[in-house]
Amino acid sequence: MQHGKVRFVVAFLALPVGLYALFVLSPYVQAIYISMTDWTGLTGDQTFLGLDNYVRLAGDGQFLIALRNNGILLVVVPALTVLLGLFFASMLNVGRRGRSGIEGVRGSKVYRVVYFFPMVLSVSIVGVLFKYVFAPTEAGGVFNGILRGIGLESLTAPWLGDPAFAFWIVVLVMVWSFVGFYVVLFSAAMQSIPKEIYEAALLDGATRFHTFRHVTMPLVWDTVQVGWVYMAIQAMDAFALVHIMLGIGGGPSRDGDVLGLALYRSAFNDYRFGYASAIGVVLLLLTLVVSAVFLRAARRERVELS
């Protein structure tokens, strides 16, 4: 009987597992092998180089700039996005005490739509939109036009053409475009918390900050943990936004470069697919390591409502 059960399970799993290995795992294995060759992507000729491409990466100054920027994205974008998402979600669900008990601020249903609206736009539209918002004044830049209109012309600048601002503007745009999703995600988690718990905490003299820290956060922590890891993975994939807003070079002096853009240039501009694959493998390992480290560091005892 047990033998027949094993055969039944194997028969049903063989096809999906085989397809997964073929279309998901196989490309990873191929990319790792290609990263150890000098393949140009134009011919079938390949010379095995071992770890030479990875050694070259360690001495490539532009790669190190891209790696630094990805590190900044991994820390800053998830932190700002999750904190803003928690704050707005808290205001929309338990922002005030009304006649019927603890409820969201007035107009919370409208705010949910407003916050989520950026998620409806594709990343290409967001990139083009903000490229014109921060364009120079003579090119019709909206932000510079506003500064001039309120008498702050001295503060105008070529924002995306200045190495001091270009990359950080991309960071702010990423946060703006992602935060709406996390407002909705955290709102769904907070709506499962009985309002009586908040009312009891307020009756006991707890401030809103202590209520958020000792009631809300422990009860939505699992959602925050998953959201943080997902946000970190999204932050690593900043290729499209950087490409649209700063160009294929990564902005002025290439100070806004990221790993995805460096990979694209190496593969399709320089035709060094082996070197580009090495960058891709580094990006993969970095994502896996960061996800594993955060999941382990953020592990805590589950809090459940009885």
XYZ file of C-alpha atoms in Angstrom:
306
model
C 0.000 0.000 0.000
C 2.768 2.395 1.001
C 4.721 1.532 -2.151
C 1.706 2.327 -4.315
C 1.258 5.685 -2.544
C 4.872 6.659 -3.292
C 4.454 5.748 -6.951
C 1.256 7.816 -7.110
C 2.986 10.907 -5.620
C 6.042 10.519 -7.869
C 3.856 10.176 -10.957
C 2.061 13.445 -10.220
C 5.196 15.385 -9.216
C 7.541 14.188 -11.960
C 6.168 16.471 -14.705
C 5.904 19.758 -12.693
C 9.278 19.217 -11.005
C 10.861 18.408 -14.369
C 9.402 21.563 -15.935
C 10.572 23.636 -12.970
C 14.088 22.254 -13.266
C 14.118 22.861 -17.034
C 12.746 26.408 -17.122
C 13.808 27.790 -13.703
C 16.859 25.944 -12.380
C 18.524 25.238 -15.722
C 18.976 28.947 -16.647
C 20.708 29.562 -13.312
C 23.145 26.729 -13.979
C 23.779 28.008 -17.510
C 24.365 31.551 -16.253
C 26.917 30.331 -13.712
C 28.782 28.426 -16.416
C 28.660 31.350 -18.886
C 30.056 33.633 -16.159
C 33.218 31.542 -16.278
C 33.739 32.017 -20.027
C 34.608 34.838 -22.442
C 31.433 34.364 -24.498
C 30.522 37.438 -26.585
C 26.926 36.395 -27.182
C 27.389 36.679 -30.948
C 28.999 33.356 -31.762
C 29.136 29.903 -30.292
C 32.833 30.207 -29.440
C 33.560 30.113 -25.730
C 36.798 29.850 -23.795
C 36.608 28.670 -20.214
C 38.241 31.261 -17.908
C 37.452 29.891 -14.477
C 37.058 32.702 -11.957
C 38.840 35.331 -14.070
C 35.657 37.361 -14.627
C 35.023 37.521 -10.877
C 38.611 38.638 -10.253
C 38.138 41.410 -12.826
C 34.916 42.452 -11.095
C 36.783 42.940 -7.826
C 39.092 45.423 -9.551
C 36.416 47.165 -11.646
C 35.788 50.597 -10.147
C 32.475 51.077 -11.973
C 31.214 47.719 -10.730
C 32.091 48.733 -7.165
C 30.116 51.977 -7.594
C 27.117 49.971 -8.817
C 27.532 47.530 -5.928
C 27.633 50.439 -3.444
C 24.465 51.920 -4.905
C 22.675 48.589 -4.713
C 23.732 48.370 -1.076
C 22.211 51.805 -0.457
C 19.008 50.733 -2.186
C 18.857 47.595 -0.053
C 18.957 49.634 3.161
C 17.256 52.956 2.394
C 14.365 51.988 0.091
C 12.918 49.146 2.243
C 13.367 51.163 5.450
C 11.594 54.280 4.153
C 8.909 52.321 2.302
C 8.023 50.042 5.224
C 8.049 52.868 7.785
C 5.843 55.101 5.637
C 3.577 52.158 4.814
C 3.124 51.354 8.505
C 2.472 54.995 9.395
C -0.123 55.580 6.675
C -1.786 52.201 7.273
C -2.017 52.980 10.987
C -3.627 56.344 10.272
C -6.095 54.777 7.836
C -7.196 52.053 10.258
C -6.687 53.209 13.844
C -5.915 56.889 13.387
C -8.587 58.309 15.710
C -11.264 57.511 18.229
C -14.695 58.054 16.726
C -18.243 57.599 17.988
C -18.201 53.924 17.082
C -14.775 53.302 18.629
C -11.290 53.235 17.119
C -11.387 53.967 13.400
C -9.365 55.480 10.587
C -8.998 59.170 9.846
C -11.753 60.915 7.907
C -11.617 60.132 4.206
C -9.546 56.977 4.734
C -11.246 55.207 1.799
C -10.218 58.015 -0.550
C -6.677 58.039 0.818
C -6.334 54.321 0.128
C -7.036 54.925 -3.554
C -4.652 57.907 -3.648
C -1.820 55.961 -2.001
C -2.302 52.922 -4.228
C -2.533 54.924 -7.467
C 1.253 54.851 -8.242
C 1.092 51.048 -8.311
C -1.302 51.264 -11.274
C 1.365 53.024 -13.339
C 4.064 50.991 -15.050
C 7.674 51.669 -14.097
C 8.317 53.137 -17.551
C 5.563 55.727 -17.078
C 6.842 56.585 -13.592
C 10.379 56.998 -14.933
C 9.373 59.246 -17.829
C 7.052 61.286 -15.587
C 9.705 62.095 -13.001
C 12.367 62.597 -15.632
C 10.367 65.598 -16.796
C 9.461 66.677 -13.263
C 13.162 67.067 -12.403
C 14.290 68.267 -15.838
C 16.179 71.606 -16.109
C 14.083 74.769 -16.178
C 14.734 75.424 -19.873
C 13.472 71.911 -20.655
C 10.189 72.558 -18.840
C 11.124 70.942 -15.520
C 8.082 71.021 -13.223
C 9.991 71.098 -9.931
C 12.262 73.946 -10.994
C 9.216 75.759 -12.346
C 7.521 75.511 -8.942
C 10.627 76.808 -7.180
C 10.786 79.768 -9.535
C 7.077 80.420 -9.122
C 7.340 80.767 -5.336
C 10.440 82.950 -5.447
C 13.065 80.277 -4.718
C 14.862 80.436 -8.032
C 18.210 80.280 -6.227
C 17.393 76.669 -5.263
C 16.831 75.479 -8.833
C 19.326 72.946 -10.139
C 19.800 70.388 -12.925
C 18.703 67.682 -10.506
C 19.226 64.623 -12.693
C 22.420 66.134 -14.116
C 24.042 66.706 -10.727
C 25.969 63.725 -9.247
C 25.036 64.912 -5.745
C 21.279 64.570 -6.383
C 20.639 62.232 -9.323
C 20.822 58.871 -7.542
C 18.939 60.092 -4.457
C 16.100 61.368 -6.612
C 15.766 57.861 -8.050
C 15.641 56.526 -4.476
C 12.806 58.919 -3.594
C 10.894 57.994 -6.757
C 11.208 54.295 -5.904
C 9.823 54.915 -2.419
C 6.941 56.984 -3.867
C 6.051 54.272 -6.364
C 6.199 51.370 -3.878
C 4.709 52.779 -0.678
C 1.072 52.490 -1.820
C 1.271 48.713 -2.126
C 2.559 48.407 1.440
C -0.133 50.723 2.761
C -2.721 48.288 1.389
C -0.742 45.248 2.586
C -0.323 46.530 6.142
C -3.909 47.815 6.220
C -5.149 44.298 5.518
C -3.059 42.986 8.415
C -4.241 45.722 10.798
C -7.898 45.159 9.945
C -7.600 41.663 11.415
C -6.714 43.137 14.840
C -9.819 43.590 17.045
C -10.455 47.271 17.769
C -11.213 46.360 21.399
C -7.492 45.801 21.974
C -6.729 49.395 20.972
C -9.569 50.745 23.084
C -8.341 48.806 26.115
C -4.813 50.100 25.616
C -6.018 53.703 25.384
C -8.181 53.280 28.475
C -5.124 52.022 30.356
C -3.346 55.278 29.515
C -1.123 54.051 26.665
C -0.041 56.731 24.195
C -0.506 56.239 20.468
C 3.211 55.557 20.073
C 3.234 52.874 22.783
C 0.046 51.364 21.361
C 1.657 51.162 17.937
C 4.877 49.717 19.349
C 3.426 47.163 21.774
C 0.139 46.247 20.079
C 0.224 46.914 16.346
C 3.792 45.925 15.523
C 3.818 42.530 17.293
C 0.522 41.563 15.672
C 1.515 42.539 12.116
C 5.185 41.570 12.372
C 4.869 38.537 10.091
C 3.459 40.755 7.349
C 6.174 43.368 7.918
C 8.872 40.695 7.698
C 7.606 39.339 4.382
C 7.051 42.864 3.051
C 10.590 43.929 3.959
C 12.183 40.991 2.146
C 9.978 41.532 -0.911
C 10.831 45.239 -0.880
C 14.560 44.454 -0.681
C 14.251 42.232 -3.758
C 12.352 44.990 -5.588
C 15.011 47.522 -4.605
C 17.719 45.321 -6.111
C 15.877 45.420 -9.437
C 16.254 49.166 -10.040
C 17.435 48.729 -13.632
C 14.368 50.083 -15.455
C 13.931 53.224 -13.359
C 17.632 54.133 -13.404
C 17.858 53.434 -17.137
C 14.898 55.695 -17.947
C 15.737 58.559 -15.574
C 19.550 58.602 -15.741
C 20.307 56.909 -19.036
C 22.321 53.819 -19.883
C 25.441 55.330 -18.331
C 23.881 55.672 -14.898
C 23.734 59.452 -14.803
C 26.482 62.084 -14.539
C 29.910 60.527 -13.950
C 28.027 57.204 -13.768
C 27.514 57.848 -10.048
C 23.949 56.517 -10.239
C 24.941 53.168 -11.719
C 23.380 49.947 -10.405
C 24.222 46.291 -10.978
C 21.345 45.682 -13.390
C 22.447 48.575 -15.585
C 26.098 47.487 -15.466
C 24.999 44.003 -16.534
C 22.966 45.431 -19.438
C 25.870 47.567 -20.688
C 28.336 44.715 -20.507
C 26.040 42.361 -22.415
C 24.398 44.548 -25.074
C 26.841 47.450 -25.451
C 30.192 45.730 -24.995
C 29.066 42.205 -26.016
C 30.756 40.633 -23.003
C 28.088 38.134 -22.017
C 30.476 36.156 -19.840
C 31.354 39.246 -17.797
C 27.679 40.285 -17.672
C 26.727 36.828 -16.403
C 29.287 37.203 -13.602
C 27.558 40.442 -12.565
C 24.219 38.607 -12.662
C 25.532 35.821 -10.440
C 26.809 38.376 -7.929
C 23.388 40.057 -7.970
C 21.686 36.709 -7.384
C 23.978 35.793 -4.480
C 23.586 39.241 -2.926
C 19.796 38.954 -3.062
C 19.794 35.472 -1.526
C 22.216 36.437 1.241
C 20.323 39.601 2.162
C 16.990 37.752 2.234
C 18.365 34.927 4.378
C 20.136 37.275 6.793
C 17.083 39.466 7.296
C 14.700 36.544 7.748
C 17.007 35.126 10.405
C 17.670 38.460 12.114
C 13.968 39.389 12.139
C 12.833 36.018 13.460
C 10.762 36.381 16.605
C 8.105 34.515 18.519
C 4.745 34.573 16.779
C 2.012 36.540 18.554
C -1.467 35.143 18.079
C -4.865 36.399 19.133
C -6.822 33.989 21.261
